[in-house]
PDB file of C-alpha atoms in Angstrom:
ATOM      1  CA  ASP A 926       0.440 -25.664   6.929  1.00 66.00           C
ATOM      2  CA  PRO A 927       1.163 -21.993   8.267  1.00 73.00           C
ATOM      3  CA  LYS A 928       0.763 -21.139  11.214  1.00 92.00           C
ATOM      4  CA  ILE A 929       0.713 -17.142  10.256  1.00 95.00           C
ATOM      5  CA  ILE A 930      -0.502 -15.805   7.194  1.00 95.00           C
ATOM      6  CA  GLN A 931       0.281 -12.960   5.036  1.00 96.00           C
ATOM      7  CA  LYS A 932      -1.813 -11.442   2.831  1.00 96.00           C
ATOM      8  CA  PRO A 933      -0.498 -10.686   0.253  1.00 97.00           C
ATOM      9  CA  LYS A 934       2.316 -12.652  -0.945  1.00 96.00           C
ATOM     10  CA  TYR A 935       3.654  -9.739  -3.299  1.00 97.00           C
ATOM     11  CA  LEU A 936       1.715  -6.577  -3.615  1.00 97.00           C
ATOM     12  CA  VAL A 937       2.182  -3.268  -5.933  1.00 97.00           C
ATOM     13  CA  ALA A 938       1.660   0.120  -5.270  1.00 97.00           C
ATOM     14  CA  VAL A 939       2.288   3.500  -6.807  1.00 97.00           C
ATOM     15  CA  THR A 940       3.448   6.561  -5.148  1.00 97.00           C
ATOM     16  CA  GLY A 941       0.606   8.441  -3.295  1.00 97.00           C
ATOM     17  CA  SER A 942      -1.461   5.563  -3.028  1.00 97.00           C
ATOM     18  CA  GLU A 943      -2.287   3.308   0.693  1.00 97.00           C
ATOM     19  CA  LYS A 944      -2.212  -0.345   0.651  1.00 97.00           C
ATOM     20  CA  ILE A 945      -2.673  -2.034   3.832  1.00 97.00           C
ATOM     21  CA  LEU A 946      -0.585  -5.139   4.903  1.00 98.00           C
ATOM     22  CA  ILE A 947      -2.931  -8.418   6.287  1.00 97.00           C
ATOM     23  CA  CYS A 948      -1.470 -11.275   9.149  1.00 97.00           C
ATOM     24  CA  GLU A 949      -2.914 -13.658  11.370  1.00 97.00           C
ATOM     25  CA  GLN A 950      -0.909 -16.034  13.761  1.00 96.00           C
ATOM     26  CA  TYR A 951      -2.541 -19.068  14.447  1.00 96.00           C
ATOM     27  CA  LEU A 952      -0.154 -19.858  17.741  1.00 94.00           C
ATOM     28  CA  GLY A 953      -2.114 -18.884  20.145  1.00 93.00           C
ATOM     29  CA  HIS A 954       0.499 -16.134  20.979  1.00 92.00           C
ATOM     30  CA  ASN A 955       0.168 -13.025  22.815  1.00 90.00           C
ATOM     31  CA  ALA A 956       2.667 -10.951  21.360  1.00 91.00           C
ATOM     32  CA  MET A 957       2.617 -10.267  17.312  1.00 94.00           C
ATOM     33  CA  TYR A 958       5.329  -7.500  15.273  1.00 94.00           C
ATOM     34  CA  TRP A 959       5.968  -6.020  11.992  1.00 96.00           C
ATOM     35  CA  TYR A 960       9.452  -5.929  11.043  1.00 96.00           C
ATOM     36  CA  ARG A 961      10.649  -4.682   7.238  1.00 96.00           C
ATOM     37  CA  GLN A 962      14.122  -5.670   5.707  1.00 95.00           C
ATOM     38  CA  SER A 963      14.842  -3.361   2.201  1.00 92.00           C
ATOM     39  CA  ALA A 964      17.628  -4.417  -0.604  1.00 83.00           C
ATOM     40  CA  LYS A 965      21.019  -5.368   1.109  1.00 73.00           C
ATOM     41  CA  LYS A 966      19.326  -3.151   4.423  1.00 81.00           C
ATOM     42  CA  PRO A 967      19.243  -5.420   8.150  1.00 85.00           C
ATOM     43  CA  LEU A 968      15.994  -6.716   9.466  1.00 93.00           C
ATOM     44  CA  GLU A 969      14.233  -3.990  11.152  1.00 94.00           C
ATOM     45  CA  PHE A 970      12.012  -4.103  13.675  1.00 93.00           C
ATOM     46  CA  MET A 971       8.657  -1.885  13.746  1.00 95.00           C
ATOM     47  CA  PHE A 972       5.855  -2.302  16.433  1.00 93.00           C
ATOM     48  CA  SER A 973       5.707  -4.704  18.715  1.00 92.00           C
ATOM     49  CA  TYR A 974       1.727  -5.346  20.286  1.00 91.00           C
ATOM     50  CA  SER A 975       0.460  -8.133  23.223  1.00 88.00           C
ATOM     51  CA  TYR A 976      -2.888  -8.369  23.952  1.00 87.00           C
ATOM     52  CA  GLN A 977      -4.186  -5.916  21.119  1.00 87.00           C
ATOM     53  CA  LYS A 978      -2.261  -2.458  22.753  1.00 90.00           C
ATOM     54  CA  LEU A 979       1.077  -1.083  21.576  1.00 91.00           C
ATOM     55  CA  MET A 980       4.369  -1.347  23.573  1.00 89.00           C
ATOM     56  CA  ASP A 981       7.032  -0.726  21.659  1.00 88.00           C
ATOM     57  CA  ASN A 982       7.167   1.940  18.550  1.00 88.00           C
ATOM     58  CA  GLN A 983      10.329   1.897  16.152  1.00 86.00           C
ATOM     59  CA  THR A 984       8.985   3.976  13.072  1.00 84.00           C
ATOM     60  CA  ALA A 985       9.288   7.040  12.833  1.00 76.00           C
ATOM     61  CA  SER A 986       6.525   7.749  10.296  1.00 90.00           C
ATOM     62  CA  SER A 987       2.451   8.644  10.831  1.00 92.00           C
ATOM     63  CA  ARG A 988       2.348   7.058   7.774  1.00 96.00           C
ATOM     64  CA  PHE A 989       3.145   3.515   8.942  1.00 96.00           C
ATOM     65  CA  GLN A 990       0.254   2.089  11.649  1.00 95.00           C
ATOM     66  CA  PRO A 991      -0.713  -1.222  12.453  1.00 94.00           C
ATOM     67  CA  GLN A 992      -4.216  -2.397  13.065  1.00 93.00           C
ATOM     68  CA  SER A 993      -5.680  -4.876  15.443  1.00 91.00           C
ATOM     69  CA  SER A 994      -8.745  -5.816  14.877  1.00 88.00           C
ATOM     70  CA  LYS A 995      -9.141  -9.556  16.901  1.00 88.00           C
ATOM     71  CA  LYS A 996      -6.260 -10.760  19.643  1.00 87.00           C
ATOM     72  CA  ASN A 997      -4.001 -13.411  16.456  1.00 93.00           C
ATOM     73  CA  HIS A 998      -4.217  -9.971  13.372  1.00 95.00           C
ATOM     74  CA  LEU A 999      -2.349  -7.269  13.316  1.00 96.00           C
ATOM     75  CA  ASP A1000      -2.668  -5.772   9.801  1.00 96.00           C
ATOM     76  CA  LEU A1001      -0.053  -2.731   8.338  1.00 97.00           C
ATOM     77  CA  GLN A1002      -1.751   0.475   7.383  1.00 97.00           C
ATOM     78  CA  ILE A1003       0.366   2.397   4.874  1.00 97.00           C
ATOM     79  CA  THR A1004      -0.638   5.673   3.548  1.00 97.00           C
ATOM     80  CA  ALA A1005       0.587   8.045   0.788  1.00 97.00           C
ATOM     81  CA  LEU A1006       3.107   4.760  -0.488  1.00 97.00           C
ATOM     82  CA  LYS A1007       6.835   5.882  -1.528  1.00 96.00           C
ATOM     83  CA  PRO A1008       9.334   3.554  -4.104  1.00 95.00           C
ATOM     84  CA  ASP A1009      11.426   3.743  -0.823  1.00 93.00           C
ATOM     85  CA  ASP A1010       9.081   2.051   1.691  1.00 95.00           C
ATOM     86  CA  SER A1011       9.335  -0.880  -0.532  1.00 96.00           C
ATOM     87  CA  ALA A1012      10.417  -4.054   1.368  1.00 96.00           C
ATOM     88  CA  THR A1013      10.047  -7.387   2.296  1.00 96.00           C
ATOM     89  CA  TYR A1014       7.804  -6.856   5.244  1.00 97.00           C
ATOM     90  CA  PHE A1015       6.807 -10.281   7.716  1.00 97.00           C
ATOM     91  CA  CYS A1016       4.572 -10.748  10.439  1.00 97.00           C
ATOM     92  CA  ALA A1017       5.871 -13.086  13.022  1.00 95.00           C
ATOM     93  CA  SER A1018       4.153 -13.435  16.793  1.00 94.00           C
ATOM     94  CA  SER A1019       5.774 -14.755  20.127  1.00 91.00           C
ATOM     95  CA  GLN A1020       4.632 -15.072  23.106  1.00 87.00           C
ATOM     96  CA  GLU A1021       5.274 -13.730  26.201  1.00 76.00           C
ATOM     97  CA  PHE A1022       8.225 -12.186  24.303  1.00 70.00           C
ATOM     98  CA  GLU A1023      10.046 -15.182  23.772  1.00 74.00           C
ATOM     99  CA  ARG A1024      10.773 -17.000  21.001  1.00 87.00           C
ATOM    100  CA  LEU A1025       9.900 -15.458  17.167  1.00 92.00           C
ATOM    101  CA  PHE A1026       7.504 -17.376  15.175  1.00 94.00           C
ATOM    102  CA  PHE A1027       7.596 -15.517  11.282  1.00 95.00           C
ATOM    103  CA  GLY A1028       5.544 -15.216   8.234  1.00 95.00           C
ATOM    104  CA  HIS A1029       7.036 -15.680   5.412  1.00 93.00           C
ATOM    105  CA  GLY A1030       6.040 -12.456   3.547  1.00 95.00           C
ATOM    106  CA  THR A1031       4.721  -9.582   1.683  1.00 97.00           C
ATOM    107  CA  LYS A1032       6.661  -8.025  -0.821  1.00 97.00           C
ATOM    108  CA  LEU A1033       5.804  -4.684  -1.776  1.00 97.00           C
ATOM    109  CA  SER A1034       6.944  -2.677  -4.844  1.00 97.00           C
ATOM    110  CA  VAL A1035       5.939   0.933  -5.290  1.00 97.00           C
ATOM    111  CA  LEU A1036       5.882   2.413  -8.710  1.00 95.00           C
TER     112      LEU A1036
ATOM    113  CA  GLY B1081      20.809   2.250  21.871  1.00 83.00           C
ATOM    114  CA  ASP B1082      20.070  -1.321  21.379  1.00 88.00           C
ATOM    115  CA  SER B1083      22.430  -3.429  18.511  1.00 93.00           C
ATOM    116  CA  VAL B1084      23.977  -5.912  17.109  1.00 95.00           C
ATOM    117  CA  THR B1085      27.225  -6.715  14.756  1.00 96.00           C
ATOM    118  CA  GLN B1086      27.903  -8.901  13.470  1.00 96.00           C
ATOM    119  CA  THR B1087      30.109 -11.304  10.074  1.00 95.00           C
ATOM    120  CA  GLU B1088      29.981  -9.460   6.915  1.00 89.00           C
ATOM    121  CA  GLY B1089      29.182 -12.438   4.012  1.00 85.00           C
ATOM    122  CA  PRO B1090      28.864 -14.141   2.453  1.00 95.00           C
ATOM    123  CA  VAL B1091      31.334 -16.810   3.877  1.00 97.00           C
ATOM    124  CA  THR B1092      32.497 -19.048   1.591  1.00 97.00           C
ATOM    125  CA  VAL B1093      33.484 -22.656   2.966  1.00 97.00           C
ATOM    126  CA  SER B1094      33.914 -26.197   1.747  1.00 97.00           C
ATOM    127  CA  GLU B1095      32.142 -28.913   2.978  1.00 97.00           C
ATOM    128  CA  SER B1096      34.191 -30.602   6.642  1.00 96.00           C
ATOM    129  CA  GLU B1097      35.756 -27.213   7.227  1.00 97.00           C
ATOM    130  CA  SER B1098      35.284 -25.338  10.887  1.00 97.00           C
ATOM    131  CA  LEU B1099      33.166 -22.467  10.983  1.00 97.00           C
ATOM    132  CA  ILE B1100      32.862 -19.469  13.028  1.00 97.00           C
ATOM    133  CA  ILE B1101      30.262 -16.946  11.996  1.00 98.00           C
ATOM    134  CA  ASN B1102      31.041 -13.318  14.660  1.00 98.00           C
ATOM    135  CA  CYS B1103      28.413 -11.964  17.045  1.00 98.00           C
ATOM    136  CA  THR B1104      28.354  -8.700  19.185  1.00 98.00           C
ATOM    137  CA  TYR B1105      25.818  -6.606  20.747  1.00 96.00           C
ATOM    138  CA  SER B1106      25.202  -3.585  22.982  1.00 95.00           C
ATOM    139  CA  ALA B1107      22.518  -3.892  25.488  1.00 92.00           C
ATOM    140  CA  THR B1108      22.215  -0.233  26.423  1.00 86.00           C
ATOM    141  CA  SER B1109      18.169  -0.734  27.304  1.00 82.00           C
ATOM    142  CA  ILE B1110      17.610  -3.833  27.757  1.00 83.00           C
ATOM    143  CA  ALA B1111      18.288  -4.936  31.661  1.00 81.00           C
ATOM    144  CA  TYR B1112      19.291  -9.139  30.709  1.00 85.00           C
ATOM    145  CA  PRO B1113      19.960  -9.267  27.040  1.00 91.00           C
ATOM    146  CA  ASN B1114      18.827 -13.140  25.618  1.00 93.00           C
ATOM    147  CA  LEU B1115      20.589 -13.747  22.583  1.00 96.00           C
ATOM    148  CA  PHE B1116      19.459 -15.993  20.155  1.00 96.00           C
ATOM    149  CA  TRP B1117      20.681 -17.304  16.645  1.00 98.00           C
ATOM    150  CA  TYR B1118      17.715 -17.408  14.003  1.00 97.00           C
ATOM    151  CA  VAL B1119      17.911 -19.072  10.564  1.00 97.00           C
ATOM    152  CA  ARG B1120      16.602 -18.342   6.637  1.00 95.00           C
ATOM    153  CA  TYR B1121      17.510 -21.551   4.361  1.00 95.00           C
ATOM    154  CA  PRO B1122      16.545 -20.729   0.923  1.00 93.00           C
ATOM    155  CA  GLY B1123      12.804 -21.281  -0.416  1.00 89.00           C
ATOM    156  CA  GLU B1124      11.978 -21.239   3.464  1.00 89.00           C
ATOM    157  CA  GLY B1125      10.724 -18.992   6.239  1.00 90.00           C
ATOM    158  CA  LEU B1126      13.844 -17.433   9.562  1.00 93.00           C
ATOM    159  CA  GLN B1127      13.389 -19.646  12.081  1.00 94.00           C
ATOM    160  CA  LEU B1128      14.868 -20.096  15.683  1.00 95.00           C
ATOM    161  CA  LEU B1129      18.371 -21.980  15.548  1.00 97.00           C
ATOM    162  CA  LEU B1130      19.399 -21.668  18.864  1.00 96.00           C
ATOM    163  CA  LYS B1131      18.653 -19.287  22.012  1.00 95.00           C
ATOM    164  CA  VAL B1132      20.956 -18.329  25.467  1.00 95.00           C
ATOM    165  CA  ILE B1133      19.166 -16.578  27.439  1.00 92.00           C
ATOM    166  CA  THR B1134      21.423 -17.199  30.620  1.00 93.00           C
ATOM    167  CA  ALA B1135      25.337 -15.425  30.652  1.00 94.00           C
ATOM    168  CA  GLY B1136      27.991 -18.107  30.202  1.00 95.00           C
ATOM    169  CA  GLN B1137      25.849 -20.488  29.129  1.00 96.00           C
ATOM    170  CA  LYS B1138      25.948 -21.506  25.757  1.00 97.00           C
ATOM    171  CA  GLY B1139      22.963 -22.926  23.050  1.00 97.00           C
ATOM    172  CA  SER B1140      23.426 -26.041  19.930  1.00 97.00           C
ATOM    173  CA  SER B1141      20.936 -26.924  17.835  1.00 97.00           C
ATOM    174  CA  ARG B1142      22.339 -28.653  14.634  1.00 96.00           C
ATOM    175  CA  GLY B1143      25.286 -28.904  15.302  1.00 97.00           C
ATOM    176  CA  PHE B1144      25.288 -25.511  16.184  1.00 98.00           C
ATOM    177  CA  GLU B1145      27.187 -23.680  19.235  1.00 98.00           C
ATOM    178  CA  ALA B1146      26.965 -20.859  20.503  1.00 98.00           C
ATOM    179  CA  THR B1147      28.156 -19.876  24.149  1.00 97.00           C
ATOM    180  CA  TYR B1148      26.691 -16.492  25.777  1.00 97.00           C
ATOM    181  CA  ASN B1149      29.884 -14.453  26.971  1.00 96.00           C
ATOM    182  CA  LYS B1150      28.675 -11.054  28.925  1.00 94.00           C
ATOM    183  CA  GLU B1151      32.418  -9.989  29.575  1.00 95.00           C
ATOM    184  CA  THR B1152      33.373  -9.333  26.043  1.00 96.00           C
ATOM    185  CA  THR B1153      29.331  -8.725  24.557  1.00 96.00           C
ATOM    186  CA  SER B1154      29.539 -10.974  22.139  1.00 97.00           C
ATOM    187  CA  PHE B1155      27.436 -14.337  21.123  1.00 98.00           C
ATOM    188  CA  HIS B1156      29.938 -16.344  18.035  1.00 98.00           C
ATOM    189  CA  LEU B1157      27.973 -19.103  16.886  1.00 98.00           C
ATOM    190  CA  GLN B1158      30.539 -22.403  15.024  1.00 98.00           C
ATOM    191  CA  LYS B1159      30.443 -25.794  13.855  1.00 98.00           C
ATOM    192  CA  ALA B1160      32.948 -28.292  13.805  1.00 98.00           C
ATOM    193  CA  SER B1161      32.048 -29.324  10.550  1.00 97.00           C
ATOM    194  CA  VAL B1162      29.970 -28.175   8.450  1.00 98.00           C
ATOM    195  CA  GLN B1163      27.518 -29.562   5.448  1.00 97.00           C
ATOM    196  CA  GLU B1164      26.573 -28.817   2.493  1.00 97.00           C
ATOM    197  CA  SER B1165      22.477 -28.446   3.828  1.00 97.00           C
ATOM    198  CA  ASP B1166      23.992 -25.835   6.327  1.00 98.00           C
ATOM    199  CA  SER B1167      23.896 -22.851   3.098  1.00 98.00           C
ATOM    200  CA  ALA B1168      21.255 -20.326   4.323  1.00 97.00           C
ATOM    201  CA  VAL B1169      21.256 -16.511   5.795  1.00 96.00           C
ATOM    202  CA  TYR B1170      22.392 -16.260   9.684  1.00 98.00           C
ATOM    203  CA  TYR B1171      20.930 -13.539  12.427  1.00 97.00           C
ATOM    204  CA  CYS B1172      22.265 -12.803  15.397  1.00 97.00           C
ATOM    205  CA  ALA B1173      19.581 -11.462  17.381  1.00 96.00           C
ATOM    206  CA  LEU B1174      19.273  -9.436  20.662  1.00 94.00           C
ATOM    207  CA  GLY B1175      16.339  -9.088  23.258  1.00 91.00           C
ATOM    208  CA  GLY B1176      15.043  -9.552  26.693  1.00 82.00           C
ATOM    209  CA  PRO B1177      11.686 -10.126  28.859  1.00 74.00           C
ATOM    210  CA  ASN B1178      10.529  -6.621  28.914  1.00 72.00           C
ATOM    211  CA  ALA B1179      11.729  -5.738  25.996  1.00 73.00           C
ATOM    212  CA  TYR B1180       8.885  -6.450  23.479  1.00 84.00           C
ATOM    213  CA  LYS B1181      10.824  -6.608  21.030  1.00 87.00           C
ATOM    214  CA  VAL B1182      14.309  -8.251  19.260  1.00 92.00           C
ATOM    215  CA  ILE B1183      16.685  -6.958  17.474  1.00 93.00           C
ATOM    216  CA  PHE B1184      18.512  -8.616  14.627  1.00 95.00           C
ATOM    217  CA  GLY B1185      21.698  -8.151  12.903  1.00 95.00           C
ATOM    218  CA  LYS B1186      22.420  -7.668   9.314  1.00 93.00           C
ATOM    219  CA  GLY B1187      22.602 -11.020   8.038  1.00 95.00           C
ATOM    220  CA  THR B1188      25.404 -13.656   7.535  1.00 96.00           C
ATOM    221  CA  HIS B1189      24.992 -15.257   4.045  1.00 96.00           C
ATOM    222  CA  LEU B1190      27.219 -18.110   4.218  1.00 97.00           C
ATOM    223  CA  HIS B1191      27.672 -20.772   0.579  1.00 97.00           C
ATOM    224  CA  VAL B1192      28.909 -24.123   1.772  1.00 97.00           C
ATOM    225  CA  LEU B1193      30.533 -26.063  -1.415  1.00 96.00           C
ATOM    226  CA  PRO B1194      30.407 -30.002  -2.535  1.00 93.00           C
TER     227      PRO B1194
END
């Protein structure tokens, strides 16, 4: 059973639209993260949350907004989508910022 | 800033040959860096291979080893004899107890020929 669930697995969007990427973890961890990986680029850290509180933010654009409705949820809302936002978005979790456990990712394509 | 640089791939070796994937790091904002190697096997998610949190210590897993060298700011991944099943993408990573994030290198794609 996957312990970190990301939905959807694949997502196609048009330029200018808004999408929400879902992430839930069932590991009982207190920290959650979003990472992004584009073609031929490194795995890029975006946000980290602990107990639903933002701990670090490396994403310059305000179009990316994490949303944490519960301790084990960390969704990612992306507004005014651009083709450059096309990437695979990975959710991860950890206990006390130790070893990361990753989801399988949501592959976003913006046309 | 904080960063990780690792061997550019792809790296191709034959089964039973030795392997080294280089990794160096820069930890300007992390006081006590923790170093990691993560791996993504084909069709699987990214997972931890090994971790070392103390300078001078060595970590090992699945026949792979890496030593945390604070003097050279390196954390090279080595294996004496690779197997075809080791074919994967390997990521060196840097974190810390109060870093609130883990910084990854670009990844090294390893192909092991039978």
